[in-house]
Coordinates of C-alpha atoms in Angstrom, one line a residue:
Chain G
M1 CA 13.4 -24.0 -7.1
F2 CA 11.8 -22.0 -3.6
L3 CA 8.2 -21.5 -4.6
W4 CA 6.4 -19.1 -2.2
P5 CA 2.0 -18.9 -1.9
V6 CA 1.2 -15.8 -2.5
R7 CA -2.9 -15.3 -2.4
V8 CA -4.5 -11.8 -4.2
Y9 CA -7.0 -9.9 -2.0
Y10 CA -8.1 -6.6 -3.0
E11 CA -5.9 -4.2 -0.9
D12 CA -3.3 -5.9 -4.1
T13 CA -5.5 -5.1 -6.9
D14 CA -6.7 -1.8 -8.8
S15 CA -10.0 -0.5 -10.0
G16 CA -8.7 -2.7 -13.5
G17 CA -9.3 -5.3 -11.9
V18 CA -6.4 -7.0 -11.5
V19 CA -3.1 -6.2 -10.0
Y20 CA -1.3 -2.8 -9.6
Y21 CA 1.6 -2.7 -10.7
A22 CA 4.0 -2.1 -7.5
N23 CA 2.4 -4.6 -6.4
Y24 CA 4.0 -7.5 -7.4
L25 CA 6.9 -6.3 -5.7
R26 CA 5.4 -6.9 -2.8
F27 CA 5.5 -10.1 -3.7
L28 CA 8.4 -10.9 -4.8
E29 CA 10.3 -9.4 -1.2
R30 CA 7.8 -11.9 0.1
A31 CA 9.4 -14.9 -1.8
R32 CA 13.3 -13.6 -1.7
T33 CA 12.1 -12.6 2.3
E34 CA 10.3 -16.7 2.8
F35 CA 13.7 -18.2 0.5
L36 CA 16.1 -16.1 3.4
R37 CA 14.6 -17.5 6.3
S38 CA 13.8 -20.8 4.6
L39 CA 18.3 -21.1 4.5
G40 CA 17.7 -20.0 8.7
F41 CA 18.5 -16.2 7.9
E42 CA 16.2 -14.2 10.0
Q43 CA 16.9 -10.3 8.8
D44 CA 15.4 -9.3 12.0
R45 CA 18.5 -10.7 13.9
L46 CA 20.6 -9.8 10.4
I47 CA 19.7 -6.2 12.3
E48 CA 20.2 -5.9 15.7
E49 CA 22.9 -8.7 16.1
E50 CA 25.3 -8.5 12.4
G51 CA 23.6 -4.7 11.8
L52 CA 23.2 -5.1 8.4
I53 CA 20.4 -4.9 6.5
F54 CA 19.6 -5.7 2.4
V55 CA 18.6 -3.0 0.2
V56 CA 17.3 -3.6 -3.5
R57 CA 19.0 -2.2 -6.2
S58 CA 18.0 -2.0 -8.7
V59 CA 14.4 -4.0 -10.4
N60 CA 13.6 -5.2 -14.1
I61 CA 10.5 -6.1 -14.4
D62 CA 7.7 -7.4 -17.4
Y63 CA 4.0 -8.0 -16.6
L64 CA 3.1 -10.5 -19.0
R65 CA -0.6 -11.6 -18.5
P66 CA -2.4 -9.7 -15.1
A67 CA -3.3 -11.6 -11.7
C68 CA -6.4 -11.1 -10.4
F69 CA -8.5 -11.0 -7.2
N70 CA -8.5 -14.3 -5.4
D71 CA -5.9 -15.7 -7.7
R72 CA -3.5 -18.9 -6.1
L73 CA -0.3 -17.3 -6.4
L74 CA 3.1 -18.8 -6.3
V75 CA 6.3 -16.8 -6.5
S76 CA 10.0 -18.2 -6.9
A77 CA 13.6 -16.8 -5.7
V78 CA 16.2 -18.2 -7.3
P79 CA 19.9 -17.1 -6.2
G80 CA 22.4 -16.3 -8.8
E81 CA 26.3 -16.2 -7.4
P82 CA 26.9 -13.8 -5.1
T83 CA 29.2 -10.7 -5.0
G84 CA 31.1 -8.9 -2.7
A85 CA 28.6 -7.3 -1.3
G86 CA 25.9 -8.4 -3.7
L87 CA 23.5 -10.8 -4.6
R88 CA 20.9 -11.5 -7.6
F89 CA 17.2 -12.7 -7.6
S90 CA 16.1 -15.0 -10.6
Q91 CA 12.2 -14.1 -9.8
R92 CA 8.6 -15.5 -11.7
I93 CA 5.4 -14.8 -10.4
W94 CA 2.5 -19.0 -11.9
R95 CA -0.6 -18.9 -11.0
A96 CA -1.2 -21.9 -9.5
D97 CA -3.4 -23.5 -10.8
D98 CA -1.3 -22.6 -14.1
L99 CA 1.4 -25.6 -12.7
T100 CA 0.0 -28.8 -13.4
G101 CA 0.7 -31.3 -10.5
P102 CA 3.2 -30.6 -7.1
S103 CA 5.3 -28.1 -7.7
E104 CA 8.5 -29.0 -8.8
D105 CA 10.9 -28.0 -10.8
S106 CA 10.1 -31.0 -13.7
N107 CA 6.2 -29.0 -13.8
I108 CA 7.3 -25.5 -13.5
D109 CA 6.1 -23.9 -17.1
E110 CA 8.3 -20.8 -18.2
T111 CA 5.4 -19.4 -21.1
K112 CA 3.0 -19.4 -18.3
C113 CA 4.5 -17.0 -15.7
L114 CA 2.1 -14.1 -15.2
C115 CA 6.0 -11.7 -14.3
R116 CA 9.1 -12.5 -14.5
A117 CA 11.9 -9.5 -12.8
E118 CA 15.6 -9.7 -12.2
V119 CA 16.2 -8.2 -9.0
R120 CA 19.5 -6.6 -7.6
V121 CA 20.1 -7.1 -3.5
V122 CA 23.1 -5.0 -1.6
C123 CA 23.9 -5.8 2.3
L124 CA 24.2 -2.8 4.1
D125 CA 26.6 -2.1 7.7
R126 CA 22.8 0.0 9.1
A127 CA 25.2 2.4 11.1
T128 CA 26.5 3.9 8.2
M129 CA 24.4 2.9 5.2
R130 CA 27.9 0.9 3.4
P131 CA 28.3 -2.2 0.8
R132 CA 29.3 -4.9 3.6
R133 CA 30.5 -8.6 2.8
L134 CA 27.6 -11.0 2.6
P135 CA 27.8 -13.5 5.7
E136 CA 30.0 -15.5 5.0
A137 CA 27.7 -18.2 6.0
M138 CA 25.0 -16.7 3.0
K139 CA 27.8 -16.7 1.2
E140 CA 28.6 -20.6 1.6
I141 CA 24.8 -21.6 1.1
L142 CA 24.1 -19.3 -1.7
E143 CA 27.6 -20.5 -4.2
Chain T
M1 CA 10.5 18.6 -18.2
F2 CA 7.4 18.2 -16.7
L3 CA 8.3 17.3 -12.9
W4 CA 5.1 16.8 -10.6
P5 CA 5.8 17.2 -6.5
V6 CA 5.3 14.1 -4.1
R7 CA 5.7 14.5 -0.4
V8 CA 6.7 11.7 1.1
Y9 CA 4.8 10.3 4.3
Y10 CA 5.1 7.7 6.7
E11 CA 3.0 5.9 4.0
D12 CA 5.4 5.4 2.3
T13 CA 8.5 4.5 4.7
D14 CA 9.6 0.9 6.2
S15 CA 10.9 0.5 9.3
G16 CA 14.6 0.5 6.9
G17 CA 13.8 4.6 7.6
V18 CA 13.4 5.2 3.7
V19 CA 10.5 4.8 1.2
Y20 CA 9.4 0.7 0.4
Y21 CA 11.8 0.1 -2.5
A22 CA 7.8 -0.4 -4.6
N23 CA 6.5 2.4 -3.8
Y24 CA 8.5 4.3 -5.8
L25 CA 6.5 2.9 -8.7
R26 CA 3.5 4.4 -7.3
F27 CA 4.7 7.9 -7.2
L28 CA 5.9 7.2 -11.4
E29 CA 2.8 6.3 -12.4
R30 CA 1.5 10.1 -10.5
A31 CA 3.9 11.8 -12.9
R32 CA 2.7 9.5 -16.2
T33 CA -1.1 10.3 -14.5
E34 CA -0.7 14.3 -14.1
F35 CA 1.7 14.6 -16.9
L36 CA -1.3 13.1 -19.8
R37 CA -3.5 15.7 -17.2
S38 CA -1.0 18.5 -18.8
L39 CA -2.0 17.4 -22.0
G40 CA -5.8 16.9 -21.8
F41 CA -5.8 13.6 -21.4
E42 CA -8.0 12.4 -17.9
Q43 CA -7.9 8.3 -17.7
D44 CA -11.1 7.7 -16.4
R45 CA -12.9 9.6 -19.5
L46 CA -10.6 7.8 -21.6
I47 CA -12.6 4.3 -20.4
E48 CA -15.4 5.1 -20.1
E49 CA -15.4 7.4 -23.4
E50 CA -13.1 5.4 -25.9
G51 CA -13.5 2.1 -23.2
L52 CA -9.5 1.8 -23.4
I53 CA -6.6 1.9 -20.9
F54 CA -3.3 2.0 -20.1
V55 CA -1.4 -0.8 -18.5
V56 CA 2.5 -1.1 -17.8
R57 CA 4.0 -3.9 -19.8
S58 CA 7.5 -3.9 -18.1
V59 CA 9.5 -1.5 -15.2
N60 CA 13.3 -1.1 -15.1
I61 CA 14.2 0.4 -12.0
D62 CA 18.0 1.6 -10.9
Y63 CA 17.9 3.5 -6.6
L64 CA 20.5 5.7 -6.6
R65 CA 19.9 7.3 -3.2
P66 CA 17.0 6.4 -0.8
A67 CA 13.9 9.1 -0.1
C68 CA 13.1 10.0 3.4
F69 CA 10.1 10.9 5.2
N70 CA 8.9 13.9 4.6
D71 CA 11.1 15.1 1.8
R72 CA 9.8 16.8 -1.1
L73 CA 10.5 15.2 -4.1
L74 CA 10.2 16.1 -7.9
V75 CA 9.1 13.4 -10.5
S76 CA 8.9 14.1 -13.7
A77 CA 8.3 11.7 -16.7
V78 CA 9.1 11.9 -20.4
P79 CA 7.6 10.0 -23.3
G80 CA 9.6 8.8 -25.9
E81 CA 8.0 8.2 -29.2
P82 CA 4.6 6.7 -29.4
T83 CA 4.9 3.3 -31.4
G84 CA 0.9 1.6 -32.6
A85 CA -0.2 0.7 -28.9
G86 CA 3.3 1.6 -27.4
L87 CA 4.4 4.2 -25.1
R88 CA 7.8 4.6 -22.8
F89 CA 8.6 6.9 -20.2
S90 CA 12.0 8.0 -19.4
Q91 CA 11.7 9.4 -15.7
R92 CA 13.4 10.3 -12.8
I93 CA 13.1 11.2 -9.1
W94 CA 15.1 13.8 -6.7
R95 CA 14.8 15.1 -3.7
A96 CA 13.4 18.8 -4.4
D97 CA 15.8 20.4 -2.3
D98 CA 18.6 19.6 -4.1
L99 CA 17.6 20.8 -7.2
T100 CA 18.4 24.1 -7.8
G101 CA 16.6 27.8 -8.4
P102 CA 13.6 26.8 -10.5
S103 CA 13.1 23.6 -11.7
E104 CA 14.1 24.1 -15.7
D105 CA 15.5 22.1 -17.5
S106 CA 19.6 23.4 -16.5
N107 CA 19.1 23.0 -13.2
I108 CA 18.2 19.6 -13.4
D109 CA 21.6 17.3 -12.6
E110 CA 21.3 14.1 -13.1
T111 CA 23.4 13.0 -10.6
K112 CA 21.5 14.3 -8.6
C113 CA 18.4 11.8 -8.7
L114 CA 17.6 9.2 -6.3
C115 CA 16.3 6.9 -8.7
R116 CA 15.9 6.1 -13.0
A117 CA 13.4 4.3 -14.2
E118 CA 12.1 3.5 -18.3
V119 CA 8.4 2.2 -18.3
R120 CA 7.0 0.5 -20.2
V121 CA 2.9 1.3 -21.1
V122 CA 0.9 -0.3 -23.7
C123 CA -2.8 0.6 -24.7
L124 CA -5.2 -1.9 -24.3
D125 CA -9.5 -1.4 -25.4
R126 CA -11.0 -2.7 -22.1
A127 CA -13.9 -5.3 -23.5
T128 CA -11.0 -7.2 -24.9
M129 CA -7.7 -6.1 -23.5
R130 CA -6.1 -6.8 -26.5
P131 CA -3.2 -3.7 -27.4
R132 CA -5.1 -0.9 -29.9
R133 CA -3.4 2.3 -31.2
L134 CA -2.9 5.6 -29.1
P135 CA -5.6 7.9 -29.8
E136 CA -4.9 10.1 -32.8
A137 CA -4.9 13.1 -30.7
M138 CA -2.3 11.8 -28.4
K139 CA 0.4 10.8 -30.6
E140 CA 0.1 13.5 -32.1
I141 CA 1.1 15.6 -29.4
L142 CA 3.6 13.0 -28.0
E143 CA 5.4 13.2 -31.2
Chain C
M1 CA -11.3 24.8 8.6
F2 CA -8.1 23.2 7.0
L3 CA -8.2 20.9 3.9
W4 CA -6.3 19.0 1.7
P5 CA -6.4 18.1 -1.6
V6 CA -5.4 14.0 -2.7
R7 CA -6.0 13.1 -6.0
V8 CA -7.1 9.2 -6.0
Y9 CA -4.7 7.7 -8.6
Y10 CA -4.8 3.5 -9.2
E11 CA -2.9 3.1 -6.5
D12 CA -5.9 3.8 -4.2
T13 CA -8.5 1.7 -6.3
D14 CA -9.5 -1.9 -5.9
S15 CA -11.1 -3.8 -7.8
G16 CA -14.5 -3.5 -6.5
G17 CA -14.0 0.2 -8.6
V18 CA -13.7 2.3 -5.8
V19 CA -10.7 3.8 -3.1
Y20 CA -10.3 0.6 -0.3
Y21 CA -11.0 1.2 2.5
A22 CA -7.6 0.7 4.6
N23 CA -6.4 3.4 1.8
Y24 CA -8.8 6.2 3.5
L25 CA -6.5 6.6 6.9
R26 CA -3.8 7.0 4.7
F27 CA -5.7 10.2 3.0
L28 CA -6.3 11.0 6.5
E29 CA -2.6 11.0 7.2
R30 CA -1.7 13.8 4.9
A31 CA -4.4 16.0 5.5
R32 CA -3.0 15.8 9.9
T33 CA 0.4 16.0 8.4
E34 CA -0.7 18.6 6.4
F35 CA -2.5 20.6 9.2
L36 CA 0.7 20.1 11.9
R37 CA 3.0 21.6 8.4
S38 CA 0.2 24.3 8.1
L39 CA 1.2 25.7 11.8
G40 CA 5.1 25.4 11.7
F41 CA 5.1 21.9 13.2
E42 CA 7.9 19.1 10.7
Q43 CA 6.7 15.6 12.2
D44 CA 11.1 14.9 11.0
R45 CA 11.8 18.0 12.9
L46 CA 9.5 17.0 16.0
I47 CA 12.0 13.8 15.9
E48 CA 14.7 14.5 15.0
E49 CA 15.4 17.6 17.3
E50 CA 12.3 17.2 20.6
G51 CA 12.8 13.0 20.1
L52 CA 8.9 13.2 20.2
I53 CA 6.7 11.3 17.5
F54 CA 2.7 11.3 17.1
V55 CA 1.3 7.2 16.8
V56 CA -2.2 6.6 16.5
R57 CA -4.5 4.7 19.6
S58 CA -7.9 4.6 17.9
V59 CA -9.5 5.4 14.2
N60 CA -13.3 5.5 14.2
I61 CA -14.7 6.4 10.8
D62 CA -18.6 5.4 8.7
Y63 CA -17.5 4.7 5.4
L64 CA -21.4 6.6 4.0
R65 CA -20.7 7.6 0.5
P66 CA -17.2 5.5 -2.3
A67 CA -14.3 7.8 -3.3
C68 CA -14.0 6.8 -7.3
F69 CA -11.0 6.1 -9.5
N70 CA -8.7 10.1 -10.6
D71 CA -11.7 11.9 -8.0
R72 CA -10.5 15.0 -6.2
L73 CA -10.7 14.5 -2.9
L74 CA -10.6 17.5 -0.1
V75 CA -10.0 15.8 4.0
S76 CA -10.3 17.7 6.4
A77 CA -8.7 17.9 10.3
V78 CA -9.7 19.7 13.0
P79 CA -8.8 19.0 16.0
G80 CA -10.2 19.0 19.1
E81 CA -9.0 21.0 22.4
P82 CA -5.9 18.5 23.5
T83 CA -5.5 16.7 26.3
G84 CA -1.7 16.0 28.4
A85 CA 0.1 13.9 25.8
G86 CA -3.6 13.2 23.1
L87 CA -5.0 14.5 20.7
R88 CA -8.6 14.0 18.4
F89 CA -8.8 14.7 15.4
S90 CA -12.6 15.0 14.3
Q91 CA -11.7 14.1 10.3
R92 CA -14.2 14.4 7.1
I93 CA -13.6 13.4 3.3
W94 CA -15.8 15.4 0.2
R95 CA -15.3 14.8 -3.1
A96 CA -14.3 18.1 -3.8
D97 CA -17.1 18.4 -6.8
D98 CA -19.8 17.7 -4.6
L99 CA -18.5 21.7 -3.1
T100 CA -20.2 24.7 -4.3
G101 CA -17.5 27.9 -5.2
P102 CA -14.5 28.2 -2.6
S103 CA -14.4 25.9 -0.1
E104 CA -15.0 27.6 2.4
D105 CA -16.8 26.7 5.8
S106 CA -19.7 27.7 5.2
N107 CA -19.6 25.7 2.0
I108 CA -19.0 22.8 3.2
D109 CA -22.5 20.1 3.3
E110 CA -21.8 17.4 6.3
T111 CA -24.8 15.3 4.4
K112 CA -22.5 14.9 1.4
C113 CA -19.2 13.8 2.8
L114 CA -17.7 10.3 1.3
C115 CA -16.6 8.7 4.7
R116 CA -15.9 10.9 9.0
A117 CA -13.2 9.7 10.8
E118 CA -12.6 10.5 14.5
V119 CA -8.9 10.3 15.3
R120 CA -7.1 9.7 18.9
V121 CA -3.0 10.4 18.1
V122 CA -1.1 10.0 21.3
C123 CA 2.7 11.6 21.3
L124 CA 4.8 8.9 22.1
D125 CA 8.8 9.7 23.7
R126 CA 10.7 7.8 21.2
A127 CA 13.8 6.5 22.9
T128 CA 11.1 4.8 25.7
M129 CA 7.1 5.1 24.0
R130 CA 5.6 5.9 26.3
P131 CA 3.7 9.5 26.3
R132 CA 4.7 12.9 27.3
R133 CA 2.8 16.2 27.4
L134 CA 2.4 18.0 23.5
P135 CA 5.0 20.5 23.0
E136 CA 3.7 23.4 24.9
A137 CA 3.5 25.8 21.4
M138 CA 1.3 23.1 19.4
K139 CA -1.1 23.2 22.7
E140 CA -1.2 27.0 22.5
I141 CA -2.2 27.1 19.4
L142 CA -4.7 23.9 19.3
E143 CA -6.9 25.6 22.3
Chain N
M1 CA -12.3 -19.1 17.2
F2 CA -11.2 -18.6 13.9
L3 CA -7.5 -17.3 13.2
W4 CA -5.2 -16.5 10.3
P5 CA -1.3 -16.1 10.6
V6 CA -0.1 -12.7 9.1
R7 CA 3.7 -12.5 8.9
V8 CA 4.8 -8.8 9.2
Y9 CA 7.4 -8.3 5.9
Y10 CA 9.3 -4.1 5.1
E11 CA 6.0 -3.4 3.0
D12 CA 4.1 -3.6 6.2
T13 CA 5.9 -1.0 8.6
D14 CA 6.8 2.6 8.5
S15 CA 9.8 4.1 9.4
G16 CA 8.2 4.6 13.1
G17 CA 9.3 1.2 12.9
V18 CA 5.9 -0.1 13.5
V19 CA 3.5 -1.3 11.3
Y20 CA 0.5 1.2 10.0
Y21 CA -1.8 1.9 11.1
A22 CA -3.6 1.8 7.7
N23 CA -2.2 -2.1 7.5
Y24 CA -3.8 -3.6 10.1
L25 CA -6.6 -3.1 8.0
R26 CA -5.3 -4.6 5.2
F27 CA -4.8 -8.4 7.5
L28 CA -8.0 -7.7 9.2
E29 CA -10.1 -8.1 6.1
R30 CA -7.2 -11.3 5.0
A31 CA -8.5 -12.5 8.3
R32 CA -12.3 -12.0 7.2
T33 CA -11.4 -13.3 3.6
E34 CA -10.2 -16.6 4.6
F35 CA -12.3 -17.4 7.3
L36 CA -15.8 -17.0 4.9
R37 CA -13.7 -19.3 2.7
S38 CA -13.1 -21.4 5.8
L39 CA -17.3 -21.9 5.0
G40 CA -17.3 -22.1 1.4
F41 CA -17.4 -18.9 0.5
E42 CA -15.1 -17.7 -2.5
Q43 CA -16.1 -13.7 -2.8
D44 CA -14.8 -14.6 -6.7
R45 CA -17.5 -16.3 -7.0
L46 CA -20.4 -14.7 -5.4
I47 CA -19.6 -11.4 -7.7
E48 CA -19.5 -13.4 -10.3
E49 CA -22.5 -15.9 -10.3
E50 CA -25.0 -13.9 -7.4
G51 CA -24.0 -10.1 -8.3
L52 CA -23.4 -9.3 -4.9
I53 CA -20.3 -7.9 -3.2
F54 CA -19.5 -7.2 0.8
V55 CA -18.5 -3.9 1.7
V56 CA -17.5 -2.1 4.9
R57 CA -19.6 0.2 6.4
S58 CA -17.4 0.9 9.3
V59 CA -14.3 0.7 11.9
N60 CA -13.8 1.2 15.1
I61 CA -10.0 -0.4 16.0
D62 CA -7.7 0.3 19.0
Y63 CA -4.1 0.2 18.6
L64 CA -2.8 -1.2 22.2
R65 CA 0.3 -2.3 21.0
P66 CA 2.8 -2.3 17.5
A67 CA 3.6 -5.2 15.2
C68 CA 6.9 -5.0 14.4
F69 CA 9.2 -6.4 11.7
N70 CA 8.8 -9.8 11.6
D71 CA 6.2 -10.9 13.9
R72 CA 4.5 -13.9 13.1
L73 CA 1.0 -12.3 13.9
L74 CA -2.9 -14.1 14.2
V75 CA -5.1 -12.5 12.9
S76 CA -8.8 -13.7 14.6
A77 CA -12.5 -12.8 12.6
V78 CA -15.5 -13.4 15.0
P79 CA -18.4 -12.5 12.9
G80 CA -21.6 -11.3 14.7
E81 CA -25.8 -12.3 14.5
P82 CA -26.1 -11.3 10.0
T83 CA -28.8 -8.7 9.9
G84 CA -30.0 -8.4 6.2
A85 CA -27.6 -7.3 4.4
G86 CA -25.2 -6.3 7.6
L87 CA -22.6 -8.7 8.8
R88 CA -20.4 -7.6 12.5
F89 CA -17.3 -9.1 13.4
S90 CA -15.2 -8.7 16.0
Q91 CA -11.6 -9.6 15.3
R92 CA -8.4 -9.1 17.6
I93 CA -4.4 -9.6 16.2
W94 CA -2.1 -11.1 18.2
R95 CA 1.4 -11.8 18.5
A96 CA 1.9 -15.1 17.4
D97 CA 4.8 -15.7 20.2
D98 CA 2.5 -14.2 23.3
L99 CA 0.1 -16.7 22.8
T100 CA 1.3 -20.2 24.6
G101 CA 0.1 -23.8 23.4
P102 CA -1.7 -24.5 20.2
S103 CA -4.8 -21.5 19.3
E104 CA -8.0 -22.5 21.1
D105 CA -9.9 -20.4 22.6
S106 CA -8.5 -21.8 25.9
N107 CA -4.9 -20.1 25.5
I108 CA -6.3 -16.6 23.8
D109 CA -5.2 -14.1 26.6
E110 CA -8.1 -10.5 25.7
T111 CA -5.3 -8.3 27.5
K112 CA -2.5 -9.6 24.9
C113 CA -3.7 -8.2 22.3
L114 CA -2.0 -6.0 19.9
C115 CA -5.4 -4.2 18.2
R116 CA -8.9 -4.4 18.7
A117 CA -11.5 -3.7 16.0
E118 CA -15.2 -4.1 15.2
V119 CA -16.0 -3.8 10.9
R120 CA -19.7 -3.5 9.6
V121 CA -19.8 -5.4 6.6
V122 CA -22.9 -4.4 4.4
C123 CA -23.5 -6.5 1.3
L124 CA -24.6 -4.9 -1.9
D125 CA -25.9 -5.6 -5.1
R126 CA -23.6 -5.4 -7.4
A127 CA -25.1 -3.8 -10.8
T128 CA -26.6 -1.4 -7.8
M129 CA -24.5 -1.0 -5.2
R130 CA -27.6 -1.5 -3.0
P131 CA -27.9 -3.3 0.0
R132 CA -29.2 -6.8 -0.9
R133 CA -30.1 -9.4 1.9
L134 CA -26.8 -12.2 2.4
P135 CA -26.9 -14.8 0.5
E136 CA -28.9 -17.7 2.4
A137 CA -26.9 -21.0 3.1
M138 CA -24.3 -17.8 4.4
K139 CA -27.0 -16.4 7.3
E140 CA -27.7 -19.8 8.3
I141 CA -23.9 -21.6 8.2
L142 CA -23.6 -17.9 10.4
E143 CA -26.6 -18.0 12.3

């Protein structure tokens, strides 16, 4: 499972003492971006060379336990089966200290995650802003 | 229907040319805060005098059409039936120019909204961070 | 003096209990944008019709007293003499409750401001990203 | 010289196509936080165990060249001589690709930096919010 580390800074928190609810969406996107990068897809090149851009169509997110200032988090990004122009990600955020041992699948405890999200992304043609099929190379890797 | 105006500034946009997906959640919260204020509930006083705080438990949001730099938006906040410690809000965001005439219910065209969200909020005791019943006065007004 | 009201929401604060230091720059920009709008200049039209864009070249900001959650702020934007492509703004942020009576110049108490900033902005050609003279109409109004 | 890597994501950019001017302050603070961590100072523990908190008193920042989506940046944090409760940082932001070879001092080209900032921080007692002398251990290391 792809996991991306995120450190919580003051910028991410609010005066309630925890991470502001919108900022978890920033963390989720960092993990999706780094997941695609780990497969060899750089989004600035996808825009420039192929004229395509990814936009988020929907987010369903459950906030289970709060993250706090200075926490070390791990954010997962697990893609679902791609469908034409669309891509689904199932994502979780854990506190790193809540996971035991190396961050391998067997150590991931679903019950301990801080938040849980399903994110639907779609690939658009940048010029027309209409849906476009995912790049073939991306589709093959994800299947 | 309660509508709160929001202007889109550079701070809200991203290099895709539209409002960054996490920032709609900021707009939604401004509308919820102003809705509660319009009913007489100031959240800083609820914290100080009653020791209670509202946190978001879940968000289901659909991004239908993008908002752009300099757009004037209108954000709705419609509460559902309160349940113990919980409160649900059904929220929409429109571009003000897409709504005709005064912003009254009859002029609200559901098909034109930019985004649609269901937000579940819960009232917590600030000291224990455990759920607490909504203030009676709030419950009565919302019912 | 041009004053723009800003309400502090959770999104603006950090876990120190006050407005996060970078977010005052967002408030300052809202006031500059609304000041230009009050003179008839809409930045989206300046981009589309004249191909020009404003960027910030420098900020000198002193944080004197903190703003807190739910505060009502007033942000000033006072332009200096324009110079070719450049524009300077002298800006202050006050808590509205610290100002007595109507927000007229005579009621503005310099010693009570929360923060004080000098912001240097430059007008660029959007295509070349090189400095361009300010629009003549803007220069005339500001002189 | 302490350098901290920062990747530019969509969240950091604006519709001008570059990093939003307030967001460089977020990057600067990440580098200061990580610099203090590299010396053994964790800010959450400083708050809990010693009741002290750092706040920013002033920022002087020059924006020289823009950072863009997907850029890899390096952010420096060089402390000045500490003075009682105060601490000054001289900070720069570079695009990693503009620096040649390993990120050692000799390879740092001052003329290529994207932005340059002087940041004045002060140590406060969290309860009284009054200035307090820097922890002796921190002062010794920084001198």
